[in-house]
């Protein structure tokens, strides 16, 4: 059953949000003023998302050319099963401009969504707490009443009231900060006052942040607590900071700071679009359910994904840190500046970032040769998962945000999706790919899109029908095996659906296969069951060079097989090809397309192999 989209009845434009943290009692309270438009039919209620909290008061004011008019509230109802709060009015609310004010309160829980505590111990062994947020995919509604859908973009003006003496971070820089007196009334047994309550004065820290850009609720974030940082500045003047708890050594922040700074510089150049905010904070959290989260301007991480301890951290972990930082930084454009309209296109955010993390890290650290890791890690995971009967496709309809965690198969949505976008980049050429992305970001900045909007931009840049090329790969599970037959200069390619269990393969399924051949007369793409051509010379023809396509290759000519073994043994073939040729042989044998004997004979050609990614598949 599809969830009702609240954006279809109220479209927010700005939130003035105040949140007070009661750290001692693990509670929060606040006030939100939402300016926006009621759309659709007249009704006697306005509905907002709210989950696990209580809205204690509400006020609705209609705004038009004549001025303002308050609508009397009849009642406030909470509907837990729908995660909604409904403000019912005495009179009819017609479409138009409104300001809705709500006061609310709730508990801070350990569930690592909404507002939650992060526990850690300082140098003296004393337990400390940070307070952080995790709003993706639909957990902003656990922190304040809102229209908690990605299409409901708005500007946020956030004020936090916290304990004194802590760092307070959010998406944008601090506009104003200072101590305030806060008088509170609490019941005290034996108090002399007639009310039985005692007035106490607390001193709190009040922090107001600069307004955010127009963005989705799931990207709003804040972190408070005892933190320290290392800072740098990009060539374009963006302030970059890496934060961790004060128990973490300062030098553990250096590597991530270098990667974070250079990632912004790389993507600004690659996309041709400036980083949209004046600062970028990267925060290592002691307790965090995901690997990292791309909150705009305030990216949060597990500590082990951000901190590099000199002399202790392995090369593999350093590479992982660099890839994750680049992944989250790419989201600042793809996902944050331009956001999917609904969660069924969230795959596009993650597939894109999966591919771009390798693009950026390869530019920063070419000696690491991370594209080979991309093929060995992402490629093999995608192939082996995608060969399973009944596995999901990359694009899956999402009826309710609760489904996201169950639908997101990392080997498909991240790994396969990233491989498909890398395949597309090579199909249309990197110059057209960059040109299309720049146009896409410029045209749709601060708004929402569907996958077809990206295909349109890339089609215009490349003069190729990108949607027709990509949709069969994305909207169906699986991939083909391409059989290559050669007699002298006569070449024949045929494709069929590959599965570990061939009896369950779909004999009618075809893909637009980019050939990527070492032969000038080869077709660029074929989407039929078979294609033939005459080669320019009588020498072995190989396809999917560079392992750029998401398909297996079955070479049927004895001469071609011998040629490949010689090229592997002499390491004349690139690492990517050596890796994928062996993987193809093993997967073909497992599915019964050939014998394991052929795979073992091929394996002897790897006797002198020196590549770590190739040894991963061996």
GROMACS .gro file of C-alpha atoms in nm, residues 108-561:
model
  454
  108UNK     CA    1   1.574   1.133   2.318
  109UNK     CA    2   1.624   0.760   2.265
  110UNK     CA    3   1.918   0.533   2.185
  111UNK     CA    4   1.780   0.413   1.852
  112UNK     CA    5   2.028   0.616   1.642
  113UNK     CA    6   1.751   0.787   1.443
  114UNK     CA    7   1.601   1.130   1.495
  115UNK     CA    8   1.792   1.296   1.784
  116UNK     CA    9   2.006   1.044   1.971
  117UNK     CA   10   2.302   1.024   2.213
  118UNK     CA   11   2.653   0.900   2.125
  119UNK     CA   12   2.836   0.755   2.425
  120UNK     CA   13   3.212   0.775   2.476
  121UNK     CA   14   3.467   0.798   2.754
  122UNK     CA   15   3.712   1.083   2.800
  123UNK     CA   16   4.080   1.050   2.893
  124UNK     CA   17   3.985   1.008   3.261
  125UNK     CA   18   3.744   0.725   3.183
  126UNK     CA   19   3.439   0.940   3.252
  127UNK     CA   20   3.136   0.871   3.034
  128UNK     CA   21   3.044   1.157   2.801
  129UNK     CA   22   2.769   1.206   2.547
  130UNK     CA   23   2.742   1.375   2.210
  131UNK     CA   24   2.398   1.446   2.071
  132UNK     CA   25   2.356   1.392   1.700
  133UNK     CA   26   2.086   1.347   1.439
  134UNK     CA   27   2.010   1.093   1.168
  135UNK     CA   28   1.713   1.201   0.958
  136UNK     CA   29   1.751   0.989   0.644
  137UNK     CA   30   1.529   0.846   0.518
  138UNK     CA   31   1.222   0.964   0.712
  139UNK     CA   32   1.335   1.038   1.067
  140UNK     CA   33   1.320   1.420   1.074
  141UNK     CA   34   0.960   1.364   1.187
  142UNK     CA   35   1.105   1.218   1.510
  143UNK     CA   36   1.265   1.557   1.591
  144UNK     CA   37   1.002   1.812   1.483
  145UNK     CA   38   0.667   1.823   1.297
  146UNK     CA   39   0.729   1.867   0.924
  147UNK     CA   40   0.646   1.749   0.574
  148UNK     CA   41   0.908   1.476   0.579
  149UNK     CA   42   0.932   1.392   0.208
  150UNK     CA   43   1.227   1.462  -0.024
  151UNK     CA   44   1.014   1.670  -0.262
  152UNK     CA   45   0.914   1.905   0.022
  153UNK     CA   46   1.223   2.124   0.001
  154UNK     CA   47   1.237   2.436   0.217
  155UNK     CA   48   1.475   2.679   0.386
  156UNK     CA   49   1.557   2.600   0.751
  157UNK     CA   50   1.643   2.861   1.014
  158UNK     CA   51   1.758   2.656   1.313
  159UNK     CA   52   1.816   2.765   1.673
  160UNK     CA   53   1.946   2.516   1.930
  161UNK     CA   54   1.952   2.553   2.309
  162UNK     CA   55   2.211   2.324   2.464
  163UNK     CA   56   2.433   2.291   2.768
  164UNK     CA   57   2.715   2.542   2.790
  165UNK     CA   58   3.077   2.473   2.700
  166UNK     CA   59   3.016   2.242   2.401
  167UNK     CA   60   3.060   2.264   2.027
  168UNK     CA   61   2.735   2.306   1.835
  169UNK     CA   62   2.732   2.225   1.463
  170UNK     CA   63   2.469   2.225   1.193
  171UNK     CA   64   2.445   2.247   0.814
  172UNK     CA   65   2.541   2.614   0.792
  173UNK     CA   66   2.779   2.843   0.985
  174UNK     CA   67   2.675   2.997   1.315
  175UNK     CA   68   2.498   3.332   1.278
  176UNK     CA   69   2.473   3.413   1.648
  177UNK     CA   70   2.570   3.238   1.971
  178UNK     CA   71   2.556   3.330   2.337
  179UNK     CA   72   2.459   3.230   2.688
  180UNK     CA   73   2.103   3.280   2.808
  181UNK     CA   74   1.933   3.258   3.143
  182UNK     CA   75   1.657   3.003   3.158
  183UNK     CA   76   1.420   2.999   3.454
  184UNK     CA   77   1.248   2.670   3.521
  185UNK     CA   78   0.987   2.573   3.777
  186UNK     CA   79   1.025   2.234   3.938
  187UNK     CA   80   0.840   2.064   4.221
  188UNK     CA   81   1.036   2.033   4.547
  189UNK     CA   82   0.916   1.845   4.851
  190UNK     CA   83   0.883   2.083   5.146
  191UNK     CA   84   0.931   2.397   4.937
  192UNK     CA   85   0.821   2.715   5.116
  193UNK     CA   86   0.633   2.858   4.819
  194UNK     CA   87   0.256   2.818   4.824
  195UNK     CA   88   0.266   2.645   4.488
  196UNK     CA   89   0.507   2.382   4.612
  197UNK     CA   90   0.744   2.466   4.324
  198UNK     CA   91   1.090   2.617   4.329
  199UNK     CA   92   1.216   2.856   4.061
  200UNK     CA   93   1.568   2.773   3.945
  201UNK     CA   94   1.787   2.954   3.695
  202UNK     CA   95   1.996   2.760   3.444
  203UNK     CA   96   2.246   2.903   3.202
  204UNK     CA   97   2.215   2.759   2.852
  205UNK     CA   98   2.396   2.807   2.524
  206UNK     CA   99   2.174   2.942   2.245
  207UNK     CA  100   2.306   2.895   1.890
  208UNK     CA  101   2.134   3.031   1.581
  209UNK     CA  102   2.259   2.917   1.241
  210UNK     CA  103   2.253   3.091   0.907
  211UNK     CA  104   1.957   2.993   0.686
  212UNK     CA  105   2.015   2.677   0.485
  213UNK     CA  106   1.967   2.655   0.111
  214UNK     CA  107   1.637   2.512  -0.006
  215UNK     CA  108   1.671   2.144   0.085
  216UNK     CA  109   1.492   1.828   0.196
  217UNK     CA  110   1.419   1.752   0.561
  218UNK     CA  111   1.632   1.436   0.560
  219UNK     CA  112   1.945   1.649   0.505
  220UNK     CA  113   1.896   1.874   0.810
  221UNK     CA  114   2.140   1.782   1.088
  222UNK     CA  115   2.313   1.895   1.405
  223UNK     CA  116   2.577   1.763   1.646
  224UNK     CA  117   2.659   1.896   1.994
  225UNK     CA  118   2.924   1.794   2.246
  226UNK     CA  119   3.291   1.803   2.339
  227UNK     CA  120   3.464   1.801   2.002
  228UNK     CA  121   3.789   1.925   1.855
  229UNK     CA  122   3.882   1.982   1.493
  230UNK     CA  123   4.143   2.030   1.223
  231UNK     CA  124   4.068   2.288   0.954
  232UNK     CA  125   4.167   2.377   0.599
  233UNK     CA  126   4.035   2.590   0.315
  234UNK     CA  127   3.979   2.496  -0.049
  235UNK     CA  128   4.116   2.697  -0.339
  236UNK     CA  129   3.769   2.850  -0.382
  237UNK     CA  130   3.749   2.952  -0.014
  238UNK     CA  131   3.531   2.678   0.135
  239UNK     CA  132   3.607   2.612   0.503
  240UNK     CA  133   3.664   2.239   0.560
  241UNK     CA  134   3.673   2.092   0.911
  242UNK     CA  135   3.714   1.740   1.046
  243UNK     CA  136   3.578   1.686   1.399
  244UNK     CA  137   3.608   1.410   1.657
  245UNK     CA  138   3.563   1.368   2.031
  246UNK     CA  139   3.840   1.519   2.240
  247UNK     CA  140   3.972   1.172   2.331
  248UNK     CA  141   4.078   1.116   1.969
  249UNK     CA  142   4.434   1.232   1.883
  250UNK     CA  143   4.458   1.543   1.666
  251UNK     CA  144   4.676   1.368   1.407
  252UNK     CA  145   4.396   1.115   1.339
  253UNK     CA  146   4.205   1.395   1.162
  254UNK     CA  147   4.476   1.490   0.912
  255UNK     CA  148   4.424   1.235   0.638
  256UNK     CA  149   4.047   1.280   0.616
  257UNK     CA  150   4.094   1.659   0.613
  258UNK     CA  151   4.329   1.634   0.315
  259UNK     CA  152   4.089   1.406   0.125
  260UNK     CA  153   3.782   1.617   0.213
  261UNK     CA  154   3.947   1.938   0.095
  262UNK     CA  155   4.076   1.791  -0.229
  263UNK     CA  156   3.744   1.615  -0.298
  264UNK     CA  157   3.557   1.947  -0.304
  265UNK     CA  158   3.820   2.093  -0.534
  266UNK     CA  159   3.800   1.791  -0.764
  267UNK     CA  160   3.420   1.788  -0.791
  268UNK     CA  161   3.398   2.165  -0.840
  269UNK     CA  162   3.624   2.120  -1.141
  270UNK     CA  163   3.467   1.796  -1.268
  271UNK     CA  164   3.105   1.914  -1.243
  272UNK     CA  165   3.176   2.275  -1.336
  273UNK     CA  166   2.948   2.383  -1.051
  274UNK     CA  167   3.074   2.545  -0.726
  275UNK     CA  168   3.024   2.374  -0.390
  276UNK     CA  169   2.695   2.528  -0.272
  277UNK     CA  170   2.782   2.610   0.093
  278UNK     CA  171   3.049   2.819   0.268
  279UNK     CA  172   3.169   2.529   0.485
  280UNK     CA  173   3.189   2.150   0.500
  281UNK     CA  174   3.211   1.976   0.837
  282UNK     CA  175   3.298   1.605   0.864
  283UNK     CA  176   3.222   1.457   1.208
  284UNK     CA  177   3.335   1.121   1.352
  285UNK     CA  178   3.061   0.985   1.580
  286UNK     CA  179   3.119   0.712   1.841
  287UNK     CA  180   2.770   0.570   1.776
  288UNK     CA  181   2.635   0.568   1.421
  289UNK     CA  182   2.417   0.313   1.247
  290UNK     CA  183   2.535   0.378   0.891
  291UNK     CA  184   2.886   0.407   0.750
  292UNK     CA  185   2.834   0.775   0.676
  293UNK     CA  186   2.555   1.023   0.600
  294UNK     CA  187   2.575   1.310   0.351
  295UNK     CA  188   2.389   1.581   0.550
  296UNK     CA  189   2.446   1.901   0.356
  297UNK     CA  190   2.752   2.073   0.499
  298UNK     CA  191   2.759   1.844   0.807
  299UNK     CA  192   2.861   1.493   0.701
  300UNK     CA  193   2.860   1.234   0.980
  301UNK     CA  194   3.064   0.911   0.995
  302UNK     CA  195   3.144   0.613   1.207
  303UNK     CA  196   3.480   0.685   1.371
  304UNK     CA  197   3.654   0.398   1.194
  305UNK     CA  198   3.541   0.536   0.855
  306UNK     CA  199   3.695   0.881   0.910
  307UNK     CA  200   3.988   0.860   1.152
  308UNK     CA  201   4.336   0.759   1.038
  309UNK     CA  202   4.589   0.676   1.309
  310UNK     CA  203   4.942   0.725   1.170
  311UNK     CA  204   5.153   0.414   1.206
  312UNK     CA  205   4.849   0.201   1.292
  313UNK     CA  206   4.598   0.233   1.007
  314UNK     CA  207   4.652  -0.011   0.720
  315UNK     CA  208   4.674   0.097   0.358
  316UNK     CA  209   4.343  -0.076   0.288
  317UNK     CA  210   4.165   0.125   0.558
  318UNK     CA  211   4.320   0.450   0.432
  319UNK     CA  212   4.184   0.373   0.086
  320UNK     CA  213   3.844   0.296   0.239
  321UNK     CA  214   3.843   0.628   0.428
  322UNK     CA  215   3.929   0.817   0.110
  323UNK     CA  216   3.654   0.642  -0.088
  324UNK     CA  217   3.387   0.709   0.176
  325UNK     CA  218   3.483   1.077   0.213
  326UNK     CA  219   3.474   1.120  -0.165
  327UNK     CA  220   3.142   0.932  -0.183
  328UNK     CA  221   2.975   1.162   0.071
  329UNK     CA  222   3.128   1.474  -0.082
  330UNK     CA  223   2.989   1.385  -0.426
  331UNK     CA  224   2.644   1.370  -0.264
  332UNK     CA  225   2.671   1.741  -0.183
  333UNK     CA  226   2.586   1.791  -0.550
  334UNK     CA  227   2.412   1.468  -0.648
  335UNK     CA  228   2.146   1.419  -0.383
  336UNK     CA  229   2.169   1.748  -0.195
  337UNK     CA  230   2.184   2.024  -0.457
  338UNK     CA  231   1.962   1.813  -0.684
  339UNK     CA  232   1.744   1.561  -0.500
  340UNK     CA  233   1.525   1.274  -0.616
  341UNK     CA  234   1.153   1.349  -0.611
  342UNK     CA  235   1.069   1.025  -0.430
  343UNK     CA  236   1.258   0.738  -0.274
  344UNK     CA  237   1.224   0.509  -0.579
  345UNK     CA  238   1.506   0.713  -0.737
  346UNK     CA  239   1.731   0.703  -0.429
  347UNK     CA  240   1.928   0.430  -0.611
  348UNK     CA  241   2.046   0.699  -0.851
  349UNK     CA  242   2.202   0.902  -0.567
  350UNK     CA  243   2.386   0.599  -0.431
  351UNK     CA  244   2.484   0.444  -0.765
  352UNK     CA  245   2.621   0.778  -0.878
  353UNK     CA  246   2.820   0.835  -0.559
  354UNK     CA  247   2.948   0.476  -0.573
  355UNK     CA  248   3.103   0.546  -0.912
  356UNK     CA  249   3.221   0.902  -0.840
  357UNK     CA  250   3.410   0.803  -0.524
  358UNK     CA  251   3.649   0.600  -0.739
  359UNK     CA  252   3.668   0.879  -0.997
  360UNK     CA  253   3.783   1.130  -0.734
  361UNK     CA  254   4.019   0.902  -0.541
  362UNK     CA  255   4.186   0.788  -0.865
  363UNK     CA  256   4.255   1.154  -0.948
  364UNK     CA  257   4.393   1.223  -0.599
  365UNK     CA  258   4.591   0.899  -0.557
  366UNK     CA  259   4.662   0.755  -0.905
  367UNK     CA  260   4.928   0.524  -0.762
  368UNK     CA  261   4.654   0.330  -0.580
  369UNK     CA  262   4.490   0.223  -0.909
  370UNK     CA  263   4.150   0.212  -0.740
  371UNK     CA  264   3.961   0.137  -1.063
  372UNK     CA  265   4.101  -0.215  -1.037
  373UNK     CA  266   3.958  -0.228  -0.685
  374UNK     CA  267   3.627  -0.102  -0.828
  375UNK     CA  268   3.616  -0.402  -1.061
  376UNK     CA  269   3.746  -0.653  -0.806
  377UNK     CA  270   3.519  -0.536  -0.523
  378UNK     CA  271   3.209  -0.371  -0.669
  379UNK     CA  272   3.219  -0.565  -0.996
  380UNK     CA  273   3.242  -0.915  -0.857
  381UNK     CA  274   2.985  -0.843  -0.585
  382UNK     CA  275   2.744  -0.713  -0.848
  383UNK     CA  276   2.796  -1.003  -1.091
  384UNK     CA  277   2.758  -1.278  -0.834
  385UNK     CA  278   2.451  -1.125  -0.672
  386UNK     CA  279   2.289  -1.032  -1.003
  387UNK     CA  280   2.325  -1.391  -1.130
  388UNK     CA  281   2.081  -1.509  -0.861
  389UNK     CA  282   1.728  -1.587  -0.975
  390UNK     CA  283   1.470  -1.348  -0.832
  391UNK     CA  284   1.712  -1.078  -0.717
  392UNK     CA  285   1.577  -0.723  -0.726
  393UNK     CA  286   1.646  -0.477  -1.005
  394UNK     CA  287   1.840  -0.156  -0.942
  395UNK     CA  288   1.526   0.057  -0.974
  396UNK     CA  289   1.245  -0.063  -0.748
  397UNK     CA  290   0.918   0.111  -0.671
  398UNK     CA  291   0.906   0.238  -0.313
  399UNK     CA  292   0.555   0.257  -0.170
  400UNK     CA  293   0.657   0.364   0.182
  401UNK     CA  294   0.990   0.492   0.319
  402UNK     CA  295   0.992   0.203   0.568
  403UNK     CA  296   1.070  -0.024   0.272
  404UNK     CA  297   1.402   0.139   0.191
  405UNK     CA  298   1.616  -0.055   0.436
  406UNK     CA  299   1.478  -0.385   0.304
  407UNK     CA  300   1.506  -0.294  -0.063
  408UNK     CA  301   1.861  -0.166  -0.062
  409UNK     CA  302   2.076  -0.459  -0.162
  410UNK     CA  303   2.426  -0.311  -0.152
  411UNK     CA  304   2.555  -0.541  -0.426
  412UNK     CA  305   2.277  -0.420  -0.657
  413UNK     CA  306   2.187  -0.061  -0.568
  414UNK     CA  307   2.543   0.052  -0.495
  415UNK     CA  308   2.772  -0.190  -0.679
  416UNK     CA  309   2.569  -0.279  -0.988
  417UNK     CA  310   2.428   0.072  -1.015
  418UNK     CA  311   2.778   0.219  -0.996
  419UNK     CA  312   2.899  -0.024  -1.263
  420UNK     CA  313   2.612   0.072  -1.493
  421UNK     CA  314   2.685   0.443  -1.460
  422UNK     CA  315   3.054   0.377  -1.526
  423UNK     CA  316   2.949   0.176  -1.833
  424UNK     CA  317   2.735   0.471  -1.945
  425UNK     CA  318   3.025   0.712  -1.896
  426UNK     CA  319   3.244   0.503  -2.128
  427UNK     CA  320   2.959   0.456  -2.377
  428UNK     CA  321   2.892   0.828  -2.427
  429UNK     CA  322   3.246   0.947  -2.350
  430UNK     CA  323   3.372   1.133  -2.046
  431UNK     CA  324   3.352   1.478  -2.208
  432UNK     CA  325   2.981   1.433  -2.282
  433UNK     CA  326   2.928   1.281  -1.937
  434UNK     CA  327   3.077   1.587  -1.764
  435UNK     CA  328   2.894   1.830  -1.991
  436UNK     CA  329   2.563   1.658  -1.922
  437UNK     CA  330   2.618   1.656  -1.545
  438UNK     CA  331   2.705   2.026  -1.542
  439UNK     CA  332   2.386   2.107  -1.734
  440UNK     CA  333   2.183   1.882  -1.503
  441UNK     CA  334   2.311   2.049  -1.185
  442UNK     CA  335   2.266   2.397  -1.329
  443UNK     CA  336   1.913   2.339  -1.457
  444UNK     CA  337   1.780   2.157  -1.150
  445UNK     CA  338   1.974   2.322  -0.865
  446UNK     CA  339   1.778   2.330  -0.534
  447UNK     CA  340   1.494   2.128  -0.685
  448UNK     CA  341   1.384   1.766  -0.735
  449UNK     CA  342   1.416   1.535  -1.032
  450UNK     CA  343   1.349   1.187  -1.163
  451UNK     CA  344   1.602   0.961  -1.336
  452UNK     CA  345   1.465   1.064  -1.675
  453UNK     CA  346   1.578   1.424  -1.609
  454UNK     CA  347   1.940   1.306  -1.585
  455UNK     CA  348   1.903   1.093  -1.897
  456UNK     CA  349   1.769   1.398  -2.083
  457UNK     CA  350   2.072   1.608  -1.986
  458UNK     CA  351   2.318   1.334  -2.082
  459UNK     CA  352   2.133   1.266  -2.407
  460UNK     CA  353   2.157   1.632  -2.505
  461UNK     CA  354   2.528   1.636  -2.428
  462UNK     CA  355   2.609   1.309  -2.607
  463UNK     CA  356   2.346   1.308  -2.885
  464UNK     CA  357   2.266   0.951  -2.786
  465UNK     CA  358   1.940   0.817  -2.647
  466UNK     CA  359   2.062   0.752  -2.293
  467UNK     CA  360   1.722   0.655  -2.152
  468UNK     CA  361   1.672   0.382  -2.410
  469UNK     CA  362   2.023   0.255  -2.339
  470UNK     CA  363   2.002   0.260  -1.958
  471UNK     CA  364   1.645   0.166  -1.867
  472UNK     CA  365   1.666  -0.204  -1.967
  473UNK     CA  366   1.970  -0.241  -1.742
  474UNK     CA  367   1.809  -0.061  -1.448
  475UNK     CA  368   1.448  -0.172  -1.451
  476UNK     CA  369   1.513  -0.547  -1.478
  477UNK     CA  370   1.740  -0.772  -1.281
  478UNK     CA  371   2.019  -0.974  -1.435
  479UNK     CA  372   2.266  -0.932  -1.721
  480UNK     CA  373   2.366  -1.118  -2.039
  481UNK     CA  374   2.648  -1.347  -2.135
  482UNK     CA  375   2.787  -1.256  -2.476
  483UNK     CA  376   2.911  -1.552  -2.682
  484UNK     CA  377   3.192  -1.463  -2.924
  485UNK     CA  378   3.242  -1.692  -3.226
  486UNK     CA  379   3.520  -1.624  -3.478
  487UNK     CA  380   3.631  -1.793  -3.798
  488UNK     CA  381   3.910  -1.596  -3.964
  489UNK     CA  382   3.754  -1.248  -4.011
  490UNK     CA  383   3.394  -1.360  -3.965
  491UNK     CA  384   3.273  -1.251  -3.622
  492UNK     CA  385   2.945  -1.338  -3.455
  493UNK     CA  386   2.818  -1.212  -3.119
  494UNK     CA  387   2.510  -1.350  -2.951
  495UNK     CA  388   2.359  -1.271  -2.611
  496UNK     CA  389   2.143  -1.459  -2.364
  497UNK     CA  390   2.021  -1.405  -2.009
  498UNK     CA  391   2.278  -1.541  -1.764
  499UNK     CA  392   2.179  -1.702  -1.436
  500UNK     CA  393   2.356  -1.944  -1.202
  501UNK     CA  394   2.058  -2.169  -1.272
  502UNK     CA  395   2.017  -2.154  -1.655
  503UNK     CA  396   1.682  -2.334  -1.639
  504UNK     CA  397   1.529  -2.019  -1.490
  505UNK     CA  398   1.676  -1.776  -1.745
  506UNK     CA  399   1.440  -1.565  -1.958
  507UNK     CA  400   1.502  -1.665  -2.319
  508UNK     CA  401   1.330  -1.350  -2.450
  509UNK     CA  402   1.530  -1.098  -2.249
  510UNK     CA  403   1.775  -0.877  -2.441
  511UNK     CA  404   1.992  -0.583  -2.341
  512UNK     CA  405   2.152  -0.299  -2.539
  513UNK     CA  406   2.507  -0.434  -2.505
  514UNK     CA  407   2.799  -0.191  -2.555
  515UNK     CA  408   3.061  -0.401  -2.734
  516UNK     CA  409   3.383  -0.218  -2.629
  517UNK     CA  410   3.584  -0.429  -2.877
  518UNK     CA  411   3.950  -0.419  -2.986
  519UNK     CA  412   3.827  -0.418  -3.347
  520UNK     CA  413   3.741  -0.106  -3.550
  521UNK     CA  414   3.459  -0.267  -3.752
  522UNK     CA  415   3.271  -0.387  -3.444
  523UNK     CA  416   2.927  -0.235  -3.378
  524UNK     CA  417   2.912   0.011  -3.089
  525UNK     CA  418   2.602  -0.152  -2.938
  526UNK     CA  419   2.381  -0.447  -3.024
  527UNK     CA  420   2.037  -0.509  -2.877
  528UNK     CA  421   1.937  -0.812  -3.085
  529UNK     CA  422   1.996  -1.178  -3.011
  530UNK     CA  423   2.285  -1.191  -3.261
  531UNK     CA  424   2.505  -0.960  -3.466
  532UNK     CA  425   2.768  -1.044  -3.729
  533UNK     CA  426   3.042  -0.847  -3.901
  534UNK     CA  427   3.367  -0.886  -4.089
  535UNK     CA  428   3.675  -0.794  -3.892
  536UNK     CA  429   3.935  -0.559  -4.036
  537UNK     CA  430   4.207  -0.825  -3.998
  538UNK     CA  431   4.249  -1.190  -3.916
  539UNK     CA  432   4.339  -1.171  -3.546
  540UNK     CA  433   4.154  -1.262  -3.226
  541UNK     CA  434   3.868  -1.023  -3.146
  542UNK     CA  435   3.800  -0.942  -2.782
  543UNK     CA  436   3.502  -0.754  -2.641
  544UNK     CA  437   3.429  -0.572  -2.315
  545UNK     CA  438   3.785  -0.442  -2.305
  546UNK     CA  439   3.862  -0.277  -1.973
  547UNK     CA  440   3.575  -0.472  -1.811
  548UNK     CA  441   3.357  -0.165  -1.870
  549UNK     CA  442   3.035  -0.348  -1.955
  550UNK     CA  443   2.809  -0.531  -1.711
  551UNK     CA  444   2.814  -0.866  -1.888
  552UNK     CA  445   3.016  -1.187  -1.908
  553UNK     CA  446   3.201  -1.296  -2.221
  554UNK     CA  447   3.222  -1.653  -2.350
  555UNK     CA  448   3.496  -1.693  -2.615
  556UNK     CA  449   3.419  -2.000  -2.825
  557UNK     CA  450   3.715  -1.999  -3.067
  558UNK     CA  451   4.009  -2.220  -2.964
  559UNK     CA  452   4.251  -1.971  -3.122
  560UNK     CA  453   4.103  -1.682  -2.921
  561UNK     CA  454   4.127  -1.880  -2.598
   0.00000   0.00000   0.00000
